[in-house]
Coordinates of C-alpha atoms and ligand atoms in Angstrom, one line a residue:
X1 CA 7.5 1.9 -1.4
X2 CA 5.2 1.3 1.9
X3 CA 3.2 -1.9 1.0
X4 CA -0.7 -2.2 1.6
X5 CA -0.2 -3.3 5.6
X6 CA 1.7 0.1 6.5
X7 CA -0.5 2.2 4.7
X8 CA -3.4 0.8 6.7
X9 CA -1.5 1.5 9.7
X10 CA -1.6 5.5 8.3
X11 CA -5.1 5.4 7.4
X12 CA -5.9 4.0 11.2
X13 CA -3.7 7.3 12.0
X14 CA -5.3 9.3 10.0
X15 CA -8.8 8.7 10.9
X16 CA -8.2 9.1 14.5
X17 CA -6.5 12.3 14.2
X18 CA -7.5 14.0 11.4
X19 CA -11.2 12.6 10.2
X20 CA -13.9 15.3 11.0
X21 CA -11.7 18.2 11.4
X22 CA -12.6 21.1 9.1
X23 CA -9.8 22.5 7.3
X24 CA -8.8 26.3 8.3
X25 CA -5.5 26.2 5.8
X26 CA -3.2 24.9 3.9
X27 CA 0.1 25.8 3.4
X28 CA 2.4 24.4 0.4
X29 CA 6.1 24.8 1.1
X30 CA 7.4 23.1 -1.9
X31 CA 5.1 23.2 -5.6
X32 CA 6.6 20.0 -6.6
X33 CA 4.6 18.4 -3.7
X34 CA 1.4 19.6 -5.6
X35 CA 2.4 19.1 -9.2
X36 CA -0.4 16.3 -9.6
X37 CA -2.9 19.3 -9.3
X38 CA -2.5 21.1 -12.5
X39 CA -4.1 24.6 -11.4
X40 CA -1.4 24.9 -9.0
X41 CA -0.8 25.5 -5.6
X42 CA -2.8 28.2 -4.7
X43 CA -6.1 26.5 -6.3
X44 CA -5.4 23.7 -4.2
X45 CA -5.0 25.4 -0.9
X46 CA -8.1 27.4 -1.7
X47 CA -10.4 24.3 -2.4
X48 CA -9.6 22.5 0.8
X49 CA -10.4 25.3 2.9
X50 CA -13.4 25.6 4.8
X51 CA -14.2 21.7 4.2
X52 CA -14.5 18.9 6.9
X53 CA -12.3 15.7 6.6
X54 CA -14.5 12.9 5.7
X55 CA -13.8 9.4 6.6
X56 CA -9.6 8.1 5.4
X57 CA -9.8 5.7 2.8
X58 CA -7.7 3.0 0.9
X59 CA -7.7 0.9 -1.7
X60 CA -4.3 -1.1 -2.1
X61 CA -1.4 1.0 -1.7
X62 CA -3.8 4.0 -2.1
X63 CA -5.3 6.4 0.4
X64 CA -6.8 9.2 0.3
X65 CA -9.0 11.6 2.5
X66 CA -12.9 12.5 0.9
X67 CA -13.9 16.6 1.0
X68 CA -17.4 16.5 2.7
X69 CA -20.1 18.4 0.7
X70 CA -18.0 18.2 -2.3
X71 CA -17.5 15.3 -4.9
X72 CA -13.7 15.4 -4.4
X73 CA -11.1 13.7 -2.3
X74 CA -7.6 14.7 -1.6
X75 CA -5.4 11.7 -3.0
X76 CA -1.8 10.8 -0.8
X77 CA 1.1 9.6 -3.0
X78 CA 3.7 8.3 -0.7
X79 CA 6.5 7.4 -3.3
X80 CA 9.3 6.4 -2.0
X81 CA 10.1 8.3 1.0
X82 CA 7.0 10.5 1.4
X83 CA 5.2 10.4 4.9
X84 CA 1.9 11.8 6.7
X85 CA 2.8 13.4 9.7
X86 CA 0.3 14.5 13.0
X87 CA 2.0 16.9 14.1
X88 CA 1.5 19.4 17.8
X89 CA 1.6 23.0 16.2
X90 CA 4.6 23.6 18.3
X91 CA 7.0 20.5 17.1
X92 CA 9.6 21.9 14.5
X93 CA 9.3 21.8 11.3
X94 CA 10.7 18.8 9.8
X95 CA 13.6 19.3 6.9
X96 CA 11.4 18.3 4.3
X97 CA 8.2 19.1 5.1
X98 CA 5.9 19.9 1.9
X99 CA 2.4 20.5 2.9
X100 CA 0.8 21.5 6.1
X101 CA -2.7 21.5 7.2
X102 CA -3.5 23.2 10.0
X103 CA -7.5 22.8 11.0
X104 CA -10.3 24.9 12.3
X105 CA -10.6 23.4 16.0
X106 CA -8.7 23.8 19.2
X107 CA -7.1 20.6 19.0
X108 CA -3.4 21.4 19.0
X109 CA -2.1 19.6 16.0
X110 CA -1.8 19.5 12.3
X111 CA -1.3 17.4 9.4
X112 CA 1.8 17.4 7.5
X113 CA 3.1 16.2 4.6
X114 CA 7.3 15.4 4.5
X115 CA 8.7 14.0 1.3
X116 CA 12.2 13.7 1.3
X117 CA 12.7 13.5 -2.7
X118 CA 9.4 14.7 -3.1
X119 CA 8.6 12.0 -5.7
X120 CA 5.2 12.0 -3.6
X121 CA 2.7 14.5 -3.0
X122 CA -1.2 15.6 -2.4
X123 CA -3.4 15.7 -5.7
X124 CA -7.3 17.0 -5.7
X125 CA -9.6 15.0 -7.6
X126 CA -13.3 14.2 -8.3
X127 CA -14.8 11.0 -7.0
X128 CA -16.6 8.2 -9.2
X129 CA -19.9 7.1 -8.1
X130 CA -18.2 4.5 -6.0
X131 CA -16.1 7.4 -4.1
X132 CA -13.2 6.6 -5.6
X133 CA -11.0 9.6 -6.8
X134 CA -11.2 9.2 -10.8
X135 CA -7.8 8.3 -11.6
X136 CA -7.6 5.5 -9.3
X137 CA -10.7 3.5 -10.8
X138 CA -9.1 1.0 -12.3
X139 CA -7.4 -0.2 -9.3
X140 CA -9.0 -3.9 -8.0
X141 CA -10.4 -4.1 -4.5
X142 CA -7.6 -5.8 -2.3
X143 CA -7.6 -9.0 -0.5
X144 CA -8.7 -7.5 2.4
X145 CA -11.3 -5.7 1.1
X146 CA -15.2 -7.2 2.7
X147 CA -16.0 -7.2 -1.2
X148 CA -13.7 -9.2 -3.0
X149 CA -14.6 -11.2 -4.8
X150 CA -12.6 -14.1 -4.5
X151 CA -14.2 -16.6 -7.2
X152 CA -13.7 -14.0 -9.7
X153 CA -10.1 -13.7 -8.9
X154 CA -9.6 -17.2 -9.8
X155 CA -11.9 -17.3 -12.9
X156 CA -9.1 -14.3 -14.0
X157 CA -6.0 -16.8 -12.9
X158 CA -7.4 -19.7 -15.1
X159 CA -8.4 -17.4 -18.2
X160 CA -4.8 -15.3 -18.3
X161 CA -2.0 -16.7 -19.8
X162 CA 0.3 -15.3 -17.2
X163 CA 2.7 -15.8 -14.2
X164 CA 1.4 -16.4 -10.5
X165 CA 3.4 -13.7 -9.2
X166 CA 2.8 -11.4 -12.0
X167 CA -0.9 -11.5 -11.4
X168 CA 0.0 -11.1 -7.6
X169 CA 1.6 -7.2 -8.6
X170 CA -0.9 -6.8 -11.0
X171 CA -3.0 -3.8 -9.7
X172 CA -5.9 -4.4 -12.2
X173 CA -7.0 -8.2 -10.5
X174 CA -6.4 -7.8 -6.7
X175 CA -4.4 -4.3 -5.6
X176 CA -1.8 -4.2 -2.2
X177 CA 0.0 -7.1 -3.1
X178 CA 4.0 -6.0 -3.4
X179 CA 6.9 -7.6 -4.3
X180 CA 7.7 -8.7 -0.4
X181 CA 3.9 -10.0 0.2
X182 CA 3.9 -11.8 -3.2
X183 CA 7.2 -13.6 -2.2
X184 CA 5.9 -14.3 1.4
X185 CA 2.4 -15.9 -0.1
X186 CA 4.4 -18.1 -2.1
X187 CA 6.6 -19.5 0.1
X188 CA 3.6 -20.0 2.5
X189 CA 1.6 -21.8 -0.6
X190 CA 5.1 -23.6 -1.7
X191 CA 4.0 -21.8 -5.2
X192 CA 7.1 -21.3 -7.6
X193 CA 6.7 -17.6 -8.6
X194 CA 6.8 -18.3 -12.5
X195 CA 3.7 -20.9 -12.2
X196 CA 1.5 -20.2 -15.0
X197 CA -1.9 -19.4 -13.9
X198 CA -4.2 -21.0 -15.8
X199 CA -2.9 -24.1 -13.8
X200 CA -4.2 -23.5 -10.3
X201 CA -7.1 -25.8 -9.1
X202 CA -9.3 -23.2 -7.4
X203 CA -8.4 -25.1 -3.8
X204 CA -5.0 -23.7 -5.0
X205 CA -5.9 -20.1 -5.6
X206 CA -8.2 -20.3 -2.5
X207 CA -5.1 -21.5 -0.4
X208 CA -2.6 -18.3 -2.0
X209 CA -5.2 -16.3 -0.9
X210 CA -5.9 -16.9 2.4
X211 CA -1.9 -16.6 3.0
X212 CA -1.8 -13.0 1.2
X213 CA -4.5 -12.2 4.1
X214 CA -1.9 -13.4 6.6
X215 CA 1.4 -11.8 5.9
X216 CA -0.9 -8.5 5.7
X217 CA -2.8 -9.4 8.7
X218 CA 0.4 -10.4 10.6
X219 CA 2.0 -7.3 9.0
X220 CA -1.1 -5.3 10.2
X221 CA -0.5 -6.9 13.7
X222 CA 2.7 -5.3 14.1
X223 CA 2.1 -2.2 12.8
X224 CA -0.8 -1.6 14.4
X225 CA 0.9 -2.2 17.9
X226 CA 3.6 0.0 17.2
X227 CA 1.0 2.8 16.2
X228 CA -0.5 4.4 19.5
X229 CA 1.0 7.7 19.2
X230 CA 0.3 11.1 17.9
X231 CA 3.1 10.2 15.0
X232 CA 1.5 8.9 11.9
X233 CA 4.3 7.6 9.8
X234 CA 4.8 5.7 6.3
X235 CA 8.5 5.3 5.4
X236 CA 7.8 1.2 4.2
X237 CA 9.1 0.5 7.3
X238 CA 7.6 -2.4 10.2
X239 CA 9.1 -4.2 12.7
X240 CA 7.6 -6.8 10.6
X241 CA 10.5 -6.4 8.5
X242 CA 13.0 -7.4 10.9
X243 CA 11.4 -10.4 12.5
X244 CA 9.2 -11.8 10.5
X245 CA 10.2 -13.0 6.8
X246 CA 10.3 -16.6 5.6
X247 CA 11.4 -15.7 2.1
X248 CA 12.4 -12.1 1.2
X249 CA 15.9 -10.7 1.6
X250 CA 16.7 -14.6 3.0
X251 CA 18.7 -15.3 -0.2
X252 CA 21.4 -18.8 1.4
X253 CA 19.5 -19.0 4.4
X254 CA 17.9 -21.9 5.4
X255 CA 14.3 -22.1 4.5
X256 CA 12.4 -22.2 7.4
X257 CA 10.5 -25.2 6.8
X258 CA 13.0 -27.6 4.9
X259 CA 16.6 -26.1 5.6
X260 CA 17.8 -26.1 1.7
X261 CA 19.3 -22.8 1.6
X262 CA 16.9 -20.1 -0.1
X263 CA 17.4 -18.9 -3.8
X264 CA 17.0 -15.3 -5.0
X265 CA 16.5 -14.7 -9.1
X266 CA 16.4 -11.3 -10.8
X267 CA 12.2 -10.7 -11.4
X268 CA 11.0 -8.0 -13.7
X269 CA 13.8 -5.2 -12.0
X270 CA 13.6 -6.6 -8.8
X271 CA 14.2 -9.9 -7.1
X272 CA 12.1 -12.7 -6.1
X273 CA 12.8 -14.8 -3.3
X274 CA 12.0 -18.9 -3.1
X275 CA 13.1 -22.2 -1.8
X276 CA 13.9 -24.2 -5.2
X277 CA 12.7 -27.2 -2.9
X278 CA 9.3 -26.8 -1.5
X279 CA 8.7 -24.0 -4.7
X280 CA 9.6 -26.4 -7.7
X281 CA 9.8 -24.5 -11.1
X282 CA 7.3 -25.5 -13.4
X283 CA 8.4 -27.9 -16.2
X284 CA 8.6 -25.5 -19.5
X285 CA 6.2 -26.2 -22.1
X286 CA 5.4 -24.8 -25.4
Ligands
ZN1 ZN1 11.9 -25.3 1.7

């Protein structure tokens, strides 16, 4: 699952390649990449047509590209393994390409959709006043978002009686934040992952969140040097990855600030990553 920093780095893509263009047609290879939009393939090819690509937008891990002159916005679920593509005309088709998108200019390239298990897809939907497409209104603005608000994010930490990291994942009080970032934060913060919320000064919360704006910005960084090419890709894949983790995936190594080798435990169906020395457990209470 690409995390907020990569799908930036598409939206970047996107908006220098494919905001403006008017789209001539679009041509759905597989229906199971359209399955979000209930009337069907057809009806979904037939509403994008004719309109001009408005400015890409994201929210989170969300992204999606506005209709002009129409209250709707075409809505990208990556899933797993699904990937926007800018593609010349002439360049083969891909094995799993799903959707293309060919537009009404002389510009020699197209958009394309490839979804290897097709758990993704491209979904129509009608905007809320704010421009958001309706079903992702509940989402929270992310930490990188100009308006968020970060006081009311900590008023939320000290009234839930929840988790640090659980608030981190949860999509309803800041959005973006995956299980990788959430680790990364931590570690930077020295903030045990299972610290109850309601116990963070607001210095505290101020500190966690200026490092989740790091590891995205250094995340962003990366990603954005790597992206200067006609090929817009999401696969959850950066070189940031590779080089640049303190915590996740570092399970026995040496943590990078103290050397006491670095604990994984089994989180909610995944893992979560810590040094049990500068990220003490919090004492139980009842
Ligand atoms: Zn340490």
């Amino acid at each position: 699952m690409p995390e907020l920093p990569e799908v930036e780095v598409v939206r970047r893509g996107l908006e220098r390649w494919v905001a403006h263009r008017t789209v001539a047609d679009t041509e759905v290879l597989h229906p199971r990449a359209v399955r979000r939009h209930l009337a069907g393939a057809d009806d979904f090819a037939h509403r994008l047509k004719g309109h001009r690509v408005g400015m890409p937008s994201r929210r989170g891990k969300y992204l999606w590209l506005p209709l002009e002159d129409t209250d709707q916005s075409v809505l990208a679920h990556l899933g797993m393994s699904g990937q926007l593509l800018v593609q010349p005309h002439t360049a083969p088709d891909e094995k799993h390409l799903r959707i293309r998108v060919r537009f009404a200019d002389a510009l020699d390239t197209e958009l394309r959709f490839v979804d290897q298990r097709t758990f993704g897809g491209l979904s129509l939907h009608d905007n809320t006043p704010d421009g958001l497409p309706d079903v992702i209104a509940h989402i929270a603005r992310d930490p990188l978002d100009p308006l968020f608000d970060d006081e009311a994010f900590h008023q939320a930490l000290r009234r839930k009686r929840t988790t640090i990291k659980r608030a981190l994942l949860d999509q309803s009080l800041i959005s973006g934040v995956g299980n990788i970032y959430a680790d990364e934060a931590l570690w930077r913060a020295r903030l045990h992952y299972e610290r109850p919320t309601a116990t963070l000064t607001r210095p505290r919360s101020q500190e966690l969140l200026g490092h989740v704006r790091d590891v995205m910005n250094a995340a962003l960084a990366v990603g954005g040097t790597s992206f200067d090419s006609l090929y817009v890709n999401v696969n959850g894949e950066s070189g940031y990855f590779d080089r640049s983790l303190d915590a996740y995936g570092r399970e026995g190594l040496p943590c990078k600030r103290c050397g006491t080798p670095m604990r994984r435990r089994p989180w909610m169906n995944r893992s979560s990553y810590f040094c049990p020395k500068c990220q003490r457990a919090p004492r139980v209470s009842s």
